[in-house]
Coordinates of C-alpha atoms in Angstrom, one line a residue:
Chain B
M149 CA 35.2 -11.0 18.2
E150 CA 37.1 -9.2 15.4
T151 CA 33.9 -7.5 14.3
T152 CA 33.2 -6.3 17.8
V153 CA 36.7 -4.9 18.1
N154 CA 36.4 -3.1 14.8
L155 CA 33.0 -1.6 15.6
I156 CA 34.5 -0.1 18.8
L157 CA 37.9 0.9 17.4
G158 CA 36.7 2.4 14.2
P159 CA 34.5 5.2 15.6
I160 CA 37.0 5.9 18.4
I161 CA 39.8 6.3 15.9
A162 CA 37.7 8.4 13.6
A163 CA 36.5 10.6 16.4
I164 CA 40.0 11.2 17.8
V165 CA 41.5 11.9 14.3
G166 CA 38.7 14.2 13.4
A167 CA 38.9 16.1 16.7
A168 CA 42.7 16.4 16.2
L169 CA 42.3 17.7 12.7
A170 CA 39.6 20.2 13.8
G171 CA 41.8 21.4 16.7
G172 CA 44.8 21.8 14.4
A173 CA 42.7 23.8 11.9
A174 CA 41.4 26.0 14.7
F175 CA 44.9 26.8 15.8
G176 CA 46.1 27.3 12.3
V177 CA 48.5 24.3 12.2
I178 CA 46.4 22.7 9.5
S179 CA 45.1 24.7 6.6
A180 CA 43.1 23.7 3.6
E181 CA 44.4 26.8 1.8
T182 CA 47.2 26.5 -0.6
A183 CA 50.5 27.1 1.0
V184 CA 52.2 30.1 -0.6
P185 CA 56.0 30.4 -0.1
S186 CA 57.4 33.6 1.3
P187 CA 58.8 36.1 -1.2
V188 CA 62.5 35.6 -2.1
D189 CA 64.7 38.6 -2.9
A190 CA 67.1 36.6 -5.1
P191 CA 66.7 37.5 -8.8
F192 CA 66.0 33.9 -9.6
V193 CA 63.8 31.3 -7.8
V194 CA 65.9 29.3 -5.4
Y195 CA 65.5 25.5 -4.9
G196 CA 65.1 25.9 -1.2
T197 CA 66.6 27.0 2.1
N198 CA 68.8 24.8 4.3
Chain T
M1336 CA 44.4 2.3 4.2
L1337 CA 42.5 4.0 1.3
V1338 CA 40.9 6.4 3.8
L1339 CA 44.4 7.3 5.1
A1340 CA 45.7 7.8 1.5
L1341 CA 42.7 10.0 0.6
L1342 CA 43.0 12.0 3.8
Y1343 CA 46.7 12.6 3.1
L1344 CA 46.4 13.3 -0.6
G1345 CA 43.1 15.3 -0.6
P1346 CA 43.5 18.1 -3.2
A1347 CA 46.3 16.4 -5.0
L1348 CA 43.8 14.0 -6.5
G1349 CA 41.8 16.9 -8.1
Q1350 CA 41.8 17.7 -11.8
G1351 CA 45.1 18.6 -13.3
F1352 CA 48.7 18.2 -12.1
V1353 CA 50.5 18.4 -8.8
L1354 CA 53.6 20.6 -9.5
S1355 CA 55.9 20.6 -6.5
Y1356 CA 59.7 21.1 -6.6
D1357 CA 61.1 18.2 -8.6
M1358 CA 57.7 16.6 -9.3
V1359 CA 56.7 17.6 -12.8
F1360 CA 54.2 15.8 -14.9
V1361 CA 52.8 17.0 -18.3
P1362 CA 50.0 15.6 -20.4
Q1363 CA 52.4 14.0 -22.9
Q1364 CA 56.2 13.6 -22.5
S1365 CA 58.2 12.8 -25.6
L1366 CA 60.8 10.0 -25.7
L1367 CA 64.0 11.8 -26.6
L1368 CA 67.8 11.1 -26.3
T1369 CA 67.9 13.1 -23.1
T1370 CA 65.1 11.0 -21.7
F1371 CA 67.6 8.1 -21.6
G1372 CA 70.0 10.3 -19.7
L1373 CA 72.1 10.9 -22.9
D1374 CA 73.3 14.2 -24.4
G1375 CA 72.6 16.3 -21.3
G1376 CA 73.0 16.3 -17.5
L1377 CA 73.6 13.3 -15.3
P1378 CA 70.8 10.6 -15.5
R1379 CA 69.0 11.6 -12.3
A1380 CA 65.6 10.7 -13.6
V1381 CA 66.4 7.5 -15.5
P1382 CA 64.6 5.3 -16.2
Q1383 CA 61.8 7.3 -14.5
D1384 CA 61.4 9.6 -17.5
I1385 CA 61.5 6.7 -20.0
V1386 CA 58.7 5.0 -18.2
V1387 CA 56.6 8.2 -17.9
A1388 CA 57.2 9.1 -21.5
L1389 CA 56.1 5.6 -22.6
L1390 CA 53.0 5.7 -20.4
T1391 CA 52.0 9.2 -21.5
Q1392 CA 51.9 8.1 -25.1
V1393 CA 48.7 6.2 -24.2
V1394 CA 47.4 7.8 -21.0
D1395 CA 47.2 11.5 -20.0
G1396 CA 50.1 12.4 -17.7
A1397 CA 47.6 13.7 -15.1
W1398 CA 46.2 10.2 -14.7
V1399 CA 49.6 8.6 -14.6
Q1400 CA 50.5 11.0 -11.7
K1401 CA 47.2 10.2 -9.9
V1402 CA 47.9 6.5 -10.1
V1403 CA 51.5 7.1 -8.8
L1404 CA 50.4 9.3 -5.9
L1405 CA 47.8 6.8 -4.8
A1406 CA 50.0 3.8 -5.4
I1407 CA 52.7 4.9 -3.0
P1408 CA 50.6 4.8 0.3
I1409 CA 48.5 1.8 -0.8
V1410 CA 51.5 -0.4 -1.9
A1411 CA 53.5 0.6 1.2
G1412 CA 50.5 0.0 3.5
L1413 CA 49.5 -3.3 2.0
G1414 CA 53.1 -4.5 2.0
V1415 CA 53.5 -3.8 5.7
A1416 CA 50.1 -5.3 6.5
R1417 CA 51.1 -8.5 4.7
L1418 CA 54.5 -8.7 6.5
L1419 CA 52.6 -8.3 9.8
M1420 CA 50.0 -11.0 9.0
G1421 CA 49.6 -13.2 12.0
W1422 CA 50.3 -10.5 14.5
G1423 CA 46.7 -9.4 14.8
R1424 CA 44.6 -6.6 13.2
G1425 CA 45.7 -4.0 15.7
V1426 CA 49.4 -4.5 14.9
Q1427 CA 48.7 -4.5 11.2
L1428 CA 46.8 -1.2 11.6
M1429 CA 49.7 0.3 13.5
G1430 CA 52.1 -0.7 10.8
V1431 CA 49.9 0.6 8.0
T1432 CA 49.5 4.0 9.7
L1433 CA 53.2 4.3 10.3
A1434 CA 54.1 3.3 6.7
V1435 CA 51.7 5.8 5.2
W1436 CA 51.9 8.7 7.7
N1437 CA 55.4 9.7 8.6
P1438 CA 57.8 12.7 8.0
F1439 CA 60.0 10.8 5.6
V1440 CA 57.0 10.2 3.2
V1441 CA 55.6 13.8 3.4
E1442 CA 58.9 15.6 3.1
R1443 CA 60.0 13.5 0.1
M1444 CA 56.6 13.9 -1.5
V1445 CA 56.5 17.7 -1.2
I1446 CA 59.9 18.0 -2.7
G1447 CA 58.7 15.8 -5.5
H1448 CA 60.7 12.6 -5.1
W1449 CA 57.8 10.3 -6.0
A1450 CA 60.0 7.6 -7.6
L1451 CA 62.1 7.3 -4.4
L1452 CA 58.8 6.9 -2.5
L1453 CA 58.0 4.0 -4.8
T1454 CA 61.2 2.4 -3.7
Y1455 CA 60.1 3.0 -0.1
A1456 CA 56.7 1.4 -0.9
V1457 CA 58.1 -1.7 -2.5
V1458 CA 60.6 -2.5 0.3
P1459 CA 58.2 -4.7 2.4
W1460 CA 57.2 -6.6 -0.8
V1461 CA 60.9 -7.1 -1.6
L1462 CA 61.6 -8.3 1.9
A1463 CA 58.7 -10.8 1.7
C1464 CA 60.0 -12.1 -1.7
L1465 CA 63.5 -12.5 -0.3
M1466 CA 62.1 -14.5 2.7
R1467 CA 60.1 -16.7 0.4
L1468 CA 63.0 -17.1 -2.0
R1469 CA 65.4 -18.2 0.7
N1470 CA 62.9 -20.5 2.3
T1471 CA 61.2 -22.1 -0.7
G1472 CA 63.2 -21.1 -3.8
R1473 CA 60.1 -19.5 -5.3
G1474 CA 59.2 -15.8 -5.8
A1475 CA 62.0 -14.7 -8.1
P1476 CA 59.7 -13.1 -10.8
G1477 CA 57.9 -11.1 -8.0
L1478 CA 61.3 -10.0 -6.6
L1479 CA 62.5 -8.7 -10.0
L1480 CA 59.2 -6.9 -10.8
W1481 CA 59.0 -5.2 -7.4
C1482 CA 62.7 -4.2 -7.8
A1483 CA 61.9 -2.8 -11.3
L1484 CA 59.1 -0.7 -9.9
G1485 CA 61.4 0.6 -7.1
S1486 CA 64.4 1.3 -9.3
L1487 CA 63.1 4.2 -11.4
V1488 CA 65.8 6.6 -10.1
P1489 CA 69.4 5.8 -9.3
T1490 CA 69.1 6.2 -5.5
G1491 CA 66.1 3.9 -5.4
G1492 CA 68.0 1.3 -7.5
V1493 CA 71.0 1.5 -5.2
W1494 CA 68.9 1.1 -2.2
L1495 CA 67.2 -2.0 -3.5
L1496 CA 70.5 -3.4 -4.7
M1497 CA 71.8 -3.1 -1.2
V1498 CA 68.6 -4.6 0.3
V1499 CA 68.7 -7.7 -1.9
S1500 CA 72.4 -8.3 -2.1
V1501 CA 73.2 -10.1 1.2
P1502 CA 69.9 -12.1 1.5
L1503 CA 70.4 -13.3 -2.1
L1504 CA 74.1 -14.1 -1.8
W1505 CA 74.5 -15.2 1.8
P1506 CA 74.8 -19.0 2.1
G1507 CA 71.9 -21.0 3.5
G1508 CA 68.3 -21.5 2.3
V1509 CA 67.3 -23.6 -0.6
L1510 CA 68.9 -21.6 -3.4
T1511 CA 71.9 -22.9 -5.4
L1512 CA 74.8 -20.6 -6.0
K1513 CA 74.0 -20.4 -9.7
R1514 CA 70.4 -19.3 -9.0
R1515 CA 71.6 -16.7 -6.4
I1516 CA 74.0 -15.2 -8.9
T1517 CA 71.4 -15.2 -11.7
F1518 CA 68.8 -13.4 -9.5
M1519 CA 71.4 -10.9 -8.3
S1520 CA 72.5 -10.2 -11.9
G1521 CA 68.8 -9.6 -12.7
V1522 CA 68.6 -6.9 -10.0
V1523 CA 71.9 -5.3 -11.2
A1524 CA 70.6 -5.3 -14.8
L1525 CA 67.6 -3.2 -13.7
N1526 CA 70.1 -0.5 -12.8
L1527 CA 71.9 -0.5 -16.1
P1528 CA 69.8 2.3 -17.7
W1529 CA 71.1 4.9 -15.4
L1530 CA 74.5 3.3 -14.7
L1531 CA 75.5 3.1 -18.3
A1532 CA 74.3 6.7 -19.0
A1533 CA 76.2 7.9 -16.0
L1534 CA 79.4 6.2 -17.0
A1535 CA 79.1 7.7 -20.5
H1536 CA 78.7 11.2 -19.0
P1537 CA 81.9 13.3 -18.7
S1538 CA 81.4 14.3 -15.0
R1539 CA 81.1 10.6 -13.9
G1540 CA 78.7 11.7 -11.2
T1541 CA 81.0 13.7 -8.9
T1542 CA 79.6 16.8 -7.2
R1543 CA 80.9 20.1 -5.9
I1544 CA 81.7 20.4 -2.2
D1545 CA 79.1 23.2 -1.9
G1546 CA 76.4 20.7 -2.8
S1547 CA 77.3 18.4 0.0
E1548 CA 76.8 21.1 2.6
A1549 CA 73.7 22.5 1.0
F1550 CA 71.9 19.1 0.8
A1551 CA 72.9 17.9 4.2
L1552 CA 70.3 16.7 6.7
R1553 CA 69.2 19.6 8.9
A1554 CA 67.8 19.7 12.4
E1555 CA 64.0 20.5 12.5
G1556 CA 64.2 21.8 16.1
T1557 CA 66.5 22.7 18.9
W1558 CA 66.9 19.0 19.6
G1559 CA 69.5 18.7 16.8
E1560 CA 70.1 16.4 13.8
V1561 CA 70.3 13.1 15.6
L1562 CA 66.8 13.2 17.1
T1563 CA 65.5 14.8 13.9
A1564 CA 66.9 11.8 11.9
L1565 CA 65.5 9.3 14.4
S1566 CA 62.1 10.8 14.0
L1567 CA 62.5 10.3 10.2
G1568 CA 62.6 14.0 9.2
G1569 CA 65.5 16.3 8.4
I1570 CA 65.2 17.0 4.7
W1571 CA 67.7 19.7 3.7
N1572 CA 65.0 22.1 2.4
S1573 CA 63.2 23.9 5.3
E1574 CA 60.5 25.2 2.9
V1575 CA 59.0 21.7 2.6
V1576 CA 59.0 20.9 6.3
L1577 CA 55.6 21.0 8.0
P1578 CA 55.1 23.3 11.0
S1579 CA 54.2 20.3 13.3
R1580 CA 57.8 19.1 12.9
G1581 CA 58.9 21.9 15.0
L1582 CA 56.8 20.8 18.0
I1583 CA 58.5 18.8 20.8
L1584 CA 56.1 15.9 20.2
A1585 CA 58.0 15.1 17.0
P1586 CA 61.3 14.0 18.6
I1587 CA 59.4 12.3 21.5
M1588 CA 57.4 10.2 19.0
G1589 CA 60.7 9.4 17.2
V1590 CA 62.4 8.1 20.3
L1591 CA 59.3 6.2 21.3
L1592 CA 59.1 4.5 17.8
I1593 CA 62.8 3.7 17.7
G1594 CA 62.5 2.2 21.2
L1595 CA 59.6 0.0 20.1
T1596 CA 61.5 -1.0 17.0
V1597 CA 64.5 -2.1 19.1
W1598 CA 62.2 -3.9 21.4
G1599 CA 60.5 -5.7 18.5
I1600 CA 63.5 -6.8 16.5
R1601 CA 64.0 -10.1 18.4
S1602 CA 60.4 -11.0 18.0
W1603 CA 60.6 -10.3 14.2
M1604 CA 63.7 -12.4 13.9
R1605 CA 61.9 -15.3 15.4
V1606 CA 59.2 -15.3 12.8
G1607 CA 61.0 -13.8 9.8
E1608 CA 63.8 -15.3 7.8
R1609 CA 66.9 -14.5 9.9
V1610 CA 69.3 -13.3 7.2
V1611 CA 66.7 -11.0 5.7
V1612 CA 65.7 -9.5 9.0
V1613 CA 69.2 -9.0 10.4
W1614 CA 70.4 -7.5 7.1
G1615 CA 67.4 -5.2 6.8
V1616 CA 67.9 -3.9 10.4
L1617 CA 71.6 -3.4 9.9
L1618 CA 71.1 -1.7 6.6
A1619 CA 68.5 0.7 8.1
G1620 CA 70.9 1.6 10.9
A1621 CA 73.8 2.1 8.4
G1622 CA 71.5 4.3 6.4
A1623 CA 70.7 6.5 9.4
V1624 CA 74.5 6.8 10.1
L1625 CA 75.1 7.8 6.5
A1626 CA 72.2 10.4 6.7
L1627 CA 73.8 12.0 9.7
L1628 CA 77.4 11.9 8.4
P1629 CA 77.3 15.2 6.5
A1630 CA 75.9 17.0 9.5
L1631 CA 78.4 15.5 11.9
L1632 CA 81.5 15.2 9.7
T1633 CA 81.0 17.9 7.0
G1634 CA 84.6 18.1 5.7
L1635 CA 85.0 14.3 5.3
W1636 CA 81.6 14.1 3.7
G1637 CA 82.4 16.8 1.1
L1638 CA 85.7 15.1 0.2
L1639 CA 84.0 11.8 -0.2
L1640 CA 81.4 13.3 -2.6
E1641 CA 83.9 15.2 -4.7
T1642 CA 86.3 12.3 -5.2
L1643 CA 84.0 9.3 -5.4
P1644 CA 82.6 8.5 -8.8
G1645 CA 78.8 8.5 -8.4
G1646 CA 79.2 10.5 -5.2
G1647 CA 76.4 12.8 -6.3
L1648 CA 74.0 10.0 -5.4
L1649 CA 74.9 10.5 -1.7
R1650 CA 74.5 14.2 -1.7
D1651 CA 70.9 14.5 -0.4
S1652 CA 71.5 12.6 2.8
H1653 CA 67.9 12.5 4.1
K1654 CA 67.2 9.9 1.4
W1655 CA 69.3 7.4 3.4
L1656 CA 66.6 7.3 6.1
L1657 CA 64.4 5.4 3.6
L1658 CA 65.0 1.9 5.0
L1659 CA 64.9 3.1 8.6
A1660 CA 61.4 4.6 8.0
M1661 CA 60.1 1.3 6.6
V1662 CA 61.8 -0.9 9.2
V1663 CA 60.2 1.3 11.9
A1664 CA 56.8 0.9 10.3
I1665 CA 57.3 -2.9 10.3
V1666 CA 59.0 -3.6 13.6
A1667 CA 57.7 -0.8 16.0
P1668 CA 54.2 -2.4 16.0
I1669 CA 55.7 -5.8 16.8
G1670 CA 57.6 -4.1 19.7
A1671 CA 54.3 -2.6 20.9
A1672 CA 52.6 -5.9 20.7
R1673 CA 55.4 -7.5 22.8
L1674 CA 55.2 -4.6 25.3
I1675 CA 51.4 -4.8 25.8
R1676 CA 51.2 -8.6 25.9
P1677 CA 51.5 -8.8 29.7
I1678 CA 48.5 -6.5 30.1
S1679 CA 45.7 -8.8 31.1
D1680 CA 42.7 -6.4 30.7
S1681 CA 41.6 -6.6 27.0
V1682 CA 39.9 -3.2 27.1
N1683 CA 43.1 -1.5 28.3
R1684 CA 45.0 -3.3 25.6
R1685 CA 42.6 -2.2 22.9
V1686 CA 42.8 1.4 24.1
I1687 CA 46.6 1.3 23.9
V1688 CA 46.5 -0.2 20.4
A1689 CA 44.0 2.4 19.2
A1690 CA 46.2 5.2 20.6
L1691 CA 49.3 3.8 18.8
V1692 CA 47.3 3.4 15.6
I1693 CA 46.3 7.1 15.5
A1694 CA 49.5 8.5 17.2
P1695 CA 51.4 9.1 13.9
V1696 CA 48.4 11.1 12.6
L1697 CA 48.1 13.1 15.7
V1698 CA 51.8 14.0 15.9
L1699 CA 51.9 15.0 12.2
P1700 CA 48.3 16.4 11.6
D1701 CA 49.4 18.9 8.9
M1702 CA 50.3 16.0 6.6
A1703 CA 46.5 15.8 6.0
W1704 CA 44.9 17.3 3.0
G1705 CA 47.8 17.3 0.6
A1706 CA 50.3 18.3 3.3
S1707 CA 48.1 21.3 4.2
G1708 CA 47.5 22.3 0.6
R1709 CA 51.1 22.0 -0.6
L1710 CA 50.2 19.1 -2.9
S1711 CA 47.3 20.6 -4.9
A1712 CA 46.4 19.8 -8.5
V1713 CA 46.4 22.7 -10.9
E1714 CA 45.7 23.0 -14.7
Y1715 CA 48.3 24.3 -17.1
P1716 CA 47.1 27.3 -19.1
T1717 CA 46.2 26.3 -22.7
E1718 CA 49.2 28.2 -24.1
W1719 CA 51.5 25.3 -22.9
T1720 CA 49.6 22.7 -25.1
N1721 CA 49.7 25.1 -28.0
M1722 CA 53.4 25.8 -27.5
R1723 CA 54.1 22.1 -27.8
Q1724 CA 52.2 22.0 -31.1
A1725 CA 54.0 25.2 -32.4
V1726 CA 57.4 23.7 -31.7
A1727 CA 56.5 20.5 -33.5
E1728 CA 55.4 22.5 -36.5
Q1729 CA 58.7 24.4 -36.9
Q1730 CA 60.6 23.3 -40.0
I1731 CA 64.0 24.3 -38.6
T1732 CA 66.1 21.5 -37.1
G1733 CA 67.8 21.7 -33.7
D1734 CA 67.0 21.7 -30.0
V1735 CA 65.3 24.4 -27.9
I1736 CA 67.0 26.7 -25.4
V1737 CA 64.6 27.4 -22.5
L1738 CA 64.6 30.9 -21.0
P1739 CA 64.8 32.6 -18.5
W1740 CA 68.0 31.0 -17.4
S1741 CA 66.8 29.6 -14.1
T1742 CA 66.1 26.0 -13.1
F1743 CA 63.0 26.6 -11.0
R1744 CA 59.8 28.6 -11.6
R1745 CA 56.9 30.0 -9.5
F1746 CA 53.9 30.3 -11.7
E1747 CA 50.7 32.1 -10.7
F1748 CA 48.6 29.2 -12.0
N1749 CA 50.5 27.0 -9.5
A1750 CA 49.8 29.3 -6.6
N1751 CA 53.5 30.5 -6.8
R1752 CA 54.7 27.2 -5.4
T1753 CA 58.3 26.4 -6.4
V1754 CA 58.6 23.8 -9.2
L1755 CA 61.2 22.6 -11.7
D1756 CA 60.6 24.3 -15.0
P1757 CA 58.2 22.0 -16.8
A1758 CA 59.2 23.2 -20.3
P1759 CA 61.8 20.5 -21.0
R1760 CA 59.2 17.8 -20.4
W1761 CA 56.6 19.6 -22.5
L1762 CA 58.8 20.1 -25.5
P1763 CA 58.7 17.5 -28.3
R1764 CA 62.4 18.2 -28.9
A1765 CA 65.5 18.0 -26.7
S1766 CA 66.2 21.2 -24.8
V1767 CA 69.1 23.1 -23.3
F1768 CA 68.0 24.5 -19.9
S1769 CA 69.6 25.8 -16.7
S1770 CA 70.4 22.9 -14.4
S1771 CA 72.2 24.8 -11.7
L1772 CA 70.7 24.6 -8.2
A1773 CA 70.5 27.8 -6.1
V1774 CA 70.2 27.0 -2.4
T1775 CA 70.0 29.5 0.4
R1776 CA 72.1 28.5 3.4
G1777 CA 73.0 30.7 6.4
G1778 CA 71.6 33.8 4.6
Q1779 CA 73.8 33.3 1.5
T1780 CA 72.8 31.8 -1.8
I1781 CA 75.0 28.9 -3.0
V1782 CA 74.7 28.1 -6.7
I1783 CA 75.7 24.6 -7.6
S1784 CA 76.6 24.3 -11.2
G1785 CA 74.7 21.9 -13.5
D1786 CA 76.4 19.1 -15.2
D1787 CA 75.2 19.5 -18.8
P1788 CA 78.2 20.8 -20.9
R1789 CA 75.8 22.7 -23.3
S1790 CA 74.1 24.5 -20.4
Q1791 CA 77.5 25.7 -19.2
V1792 CA 78.2 27.3 -22.6
V1793 CA 74.8 29.1 -22.5
N1794 CA 75.5 30.1 -18.9
E1795 CA 78.8 31.7 -19.9
T1796 CA 77.3 33.4 -23.0
L1797 CA 74.5 35.0 -21.0
A1798 CA 76.8 36.0 -18.2
A1799 CA 79.1 37.8 -20.7
G1800 CA 76.1 39.7 -22.1
Q1801 CA 76.6 38.1 -25.5
P1802 CA 73.7 37.1 -27.9
L1803 CA 72.9 33.4 -28.0
V1804 CA 72.9 33.4 -31.8
G1805 CA 76.7 33.1 -31.7
V1806 CA 76.7 29.7 -30.0
A1807 CA 73.3 28.3 -31.0
S1808 CA 74.4 26.6 -34.2
D1809 CA 77.4 24.8 -32.5
L1810 CA 75.2 23.7 -29.7
G1811 CA 72.7 22.2 -32.1
V1812 CA 70.0 24.7 -31.1
G1813 CA 67.4 26.1 -33.6
L1814 CA 64.7 27.6 -31.3
A1815 CA 64.4 29.5 -28.0
L1816 CA 61.4 29.3 -25.8
V1817 CA 60.9 32.3 -23.5
E1818 CA 58.6 32.2 -20.4
R1819 CA 57.7 35.8 -19.8
N1820 CA 56.9 36.8 -16.2
A1821 CA 59.3 34.2 -15.0
R1822 CA 62.5 35.2 -13.1
P1823 CA 65.2 36.4 -13.9
P1824 CA 64.3 38.7 -16.9
V1825 CA 65.9 37.6 -20.1
P1826 CA 68.8 39.9 -21.0
A1827 CA 67.9 42.3 -23.8
T1828 CA 70.8 41.2 -26.0
A1829 CA 70.2 37.4 -25.5
L1830 CA 67.8 37.1 -28.4
D1831 CA 69.5 39.5 -30.8
G1832 CA 69.4 38.1 -34.4
T1833 CA 66.5 35.8 -33.7
S1834 CA 62.9 36.1 -35.0
L1835 CA 59.7 35.6 -33.1
V1836 CA 57.7 32.8 -34.7
W1837 CA 54.9 32.2 -32.2
S1838 CA 53.6 33.7 -29.0
E1839 CA 50.6 33.2 -26.7
G1840 CA 50.0 34.4 -23.2
N1841 CA 53.3 34.3 -21.3
L1842 CA 55.1 32.0 -23.8
E1843 CA 57.1 33.1 -26.8
L1844 CA 59.0 31.0 -29.4
Y1845 CA 62.1 32.4 -31.3
R1846 CA 63.9 31.0 -34.2
F1847 CA 67.7 31.2 -34.7
P1848 CA 68.8 32.1 -38.3
G1849 CA 71.5 29.5 -38.9
P1850 CA 71.2 25.8 -39.5
A1851 CA 71.7 23.9 -36.3
R1852 CA 74.1 21.0 -35.9
A1853 CA 72.1 17.8 -36.4
P1854 CA 71.7 15.6 -33.3
F1855 CA 74.6 13.2 -33.0
V1856 CA 73.9 9.7 -31.8
T1857 CA 77.1 7.9 -30.8
A1858 CA 77.6 4.1 -30.9
A1859 CA 77.6 4.2 -27.0
D1860 CA 74.2 5.9 -27.1
R1861 CA 72.8 3.2 -29.4
V1862 CA 74.1 0.5 -27.1
I1863 CA 72.5 2.1 -24.0
I1864 CA 69.2 2.5 -25.8
G1865 CA 69.4 -1.1 -26.9
V1866 CA 70.1 -2.2 -23.3
N1867 CA 67.0 -0.3 -22.2
I1868 CA 64.9 -2.0 -24.8
V1869 CA 66.2 -5.4 -23.8
I1870 CA 65.4 -4.8 -20.1
A1871 CA 61.9 -3.5 -21.0
I1872 CA 61.2 -6.6 -23.1
G1873 CA 62.5 -8.8 -20.3
L1874 CA 60.3 -7.1 -17.7
V1875 CA 57.2 -7.4 -19.9
G1876 CA 58.0 -11.1 -20.4
L1877 CA 58.5 -11.6 -16.7
G1878 CA 55.3 -9.8 -15.9
L1879 CA 53.4 -11.9 -18.4
T1880 CA 55.0 -15.1 -17.0
A1881 CA 54.1 -14.1 -13.4
A1882 CA 50.6 -13.1 -14.4
G1883 CA 50.2 -16.4 -16.3
G1884 CA 51.4 -18.4 -13.3
R1885 CA 49.0 -16.6 -11.1
W1886 CA 46.1 -17.2 -13.5
R1887 CA 46.9 -20.9 -13.6
S1888 CA 47.1 -21.0 -9.8
R1889 CA 43.7 -19.5 -9.5
R1890 CA 42.3 -21.9 -12.0
S1891 CA 43.6 -24.8 -10.1
N1892 CA 42.2 -23.2 -6.9
S1893 CA 45.6 -23.2 -5.3
L1894 CA 46.9 -20.5 -3.1
I1895 CA 47.3 -17.0 -4.6
D1896 CA 50.9 -16.0 -5.1
P1897 CA 51.2 -12.9 -3.0
D1898 CA 54.6 -12.0 -4.2
S1899 CA 53.6 -10.9 -7.6
P1900 CA 52.8 -7.2 -8.2
A1901 CA 50.9 -8.1 -11.3

């Protein structure tokens, strides 16, 4: 029973996650490129922005 | 679980080091006085730095980092799966996905708080040990070892102290009072490395009021701080927040999961040890309130941080969502199971379970592949390795001033990502470096002063346009390391009177003329180092005992002790 469930669930999950990731990449939400922070005008590197 | 971990980490597991904000690893880190949190700033990375320094004496720091990065999702996932044993495969899968894939984990990882994430990862194991200890009186070595792994930074240690305190000390169960106090003392002792160093520090851990506002939990959308916190996000730094957190799905998912968690608490209480469960849930709720306090009551929060010794620990309030994130991962799947139980059609039930298993990934898809490339491994240029050698070969005594005078860097080799200056960890000697934190808030830059007295002297000298040679000897400094191309430019007068002794690429090493004050180790320093050694020996002994017990259990074909991390 467990094996049957896993054989069904596994491909379904993989397909949905894969499609979501592909869709995200198509719309630019996900990118494999390294994220580059926007330039900061301060003379020193700031820790971050709140 | 491994697939999820690999999908999440992706390029972070490549060759080299992930350098992201506070996460800095180097091939070999030296064991120095400052590593113990002595003779410098507040002990924020104690005993984390001691452990990393010891490990990198035998294993390259890149491998240590890889193991840490992989261990966090795997330990967290396995811990939740174990706690949910008996609830069915689907519920376990839901728990694993929630534990591995959530905003708390990714925001904390991008800002580099890996040791705090280890605390997060050990929480289900600690809860399991506490349940076993109260029910059977067994599992104490496992509890102490998991707590040791999760107490590498002060906030993690405090979290675990709170988690274990009531279940250990509350009457009931099979433990005698003497044993309760003994185990509690053991967990307290694990925090002595940073606690003693903090008490020995002149600032006693208080922070400026600016810091409390700058590091307050922030809303990640128009829905405000409360919904942001309930959906487990809200880190102060908007630069580490993933774009998907701004979508309306984020708070909807948060509310759904909190609802399932509330729905599942009663069921969890029925199967888990009641004191452990109730306390865990109460503490998670209290953590959420604490996380929201600076956003809702800013004035009171600032006053609290400024006056309370150790108040600096509370400053970054998003950290206080740690237990809520883990409790949601454990209990929301139980709530979901309770909710779908009346559905008679097994296919429908499976579809719902499958949807809930993948929902965390779908709502936060940009966490994949190293948080969309933010966690990517890079190689240090060879000049950094040679610099370490060059400093080691210098005959002059004294520490090293690191310039430019700025806490963070953006290196080209690191794709211009913000990272804490790695030089202090590369250097084989103690160093004096800028520890002030510049944070942009409301279009203005707030600079929160560091807490190392020697840094403050250097700061004032540079601000006055004076050469460092005038203060170097008194500060016990013999060398200056300059990272050219880093911001801000080193003032022309700063190095007057020094001589260039080594340079390669963007790194230069200067020598000050006068003899530097020798490092001064006080009696208190010796006591603190001694305490660290005693704790380390104790933990090794405990680990060997637990491993030995496990081995004997296996030999006698008895049940495997699941509470031991060995």
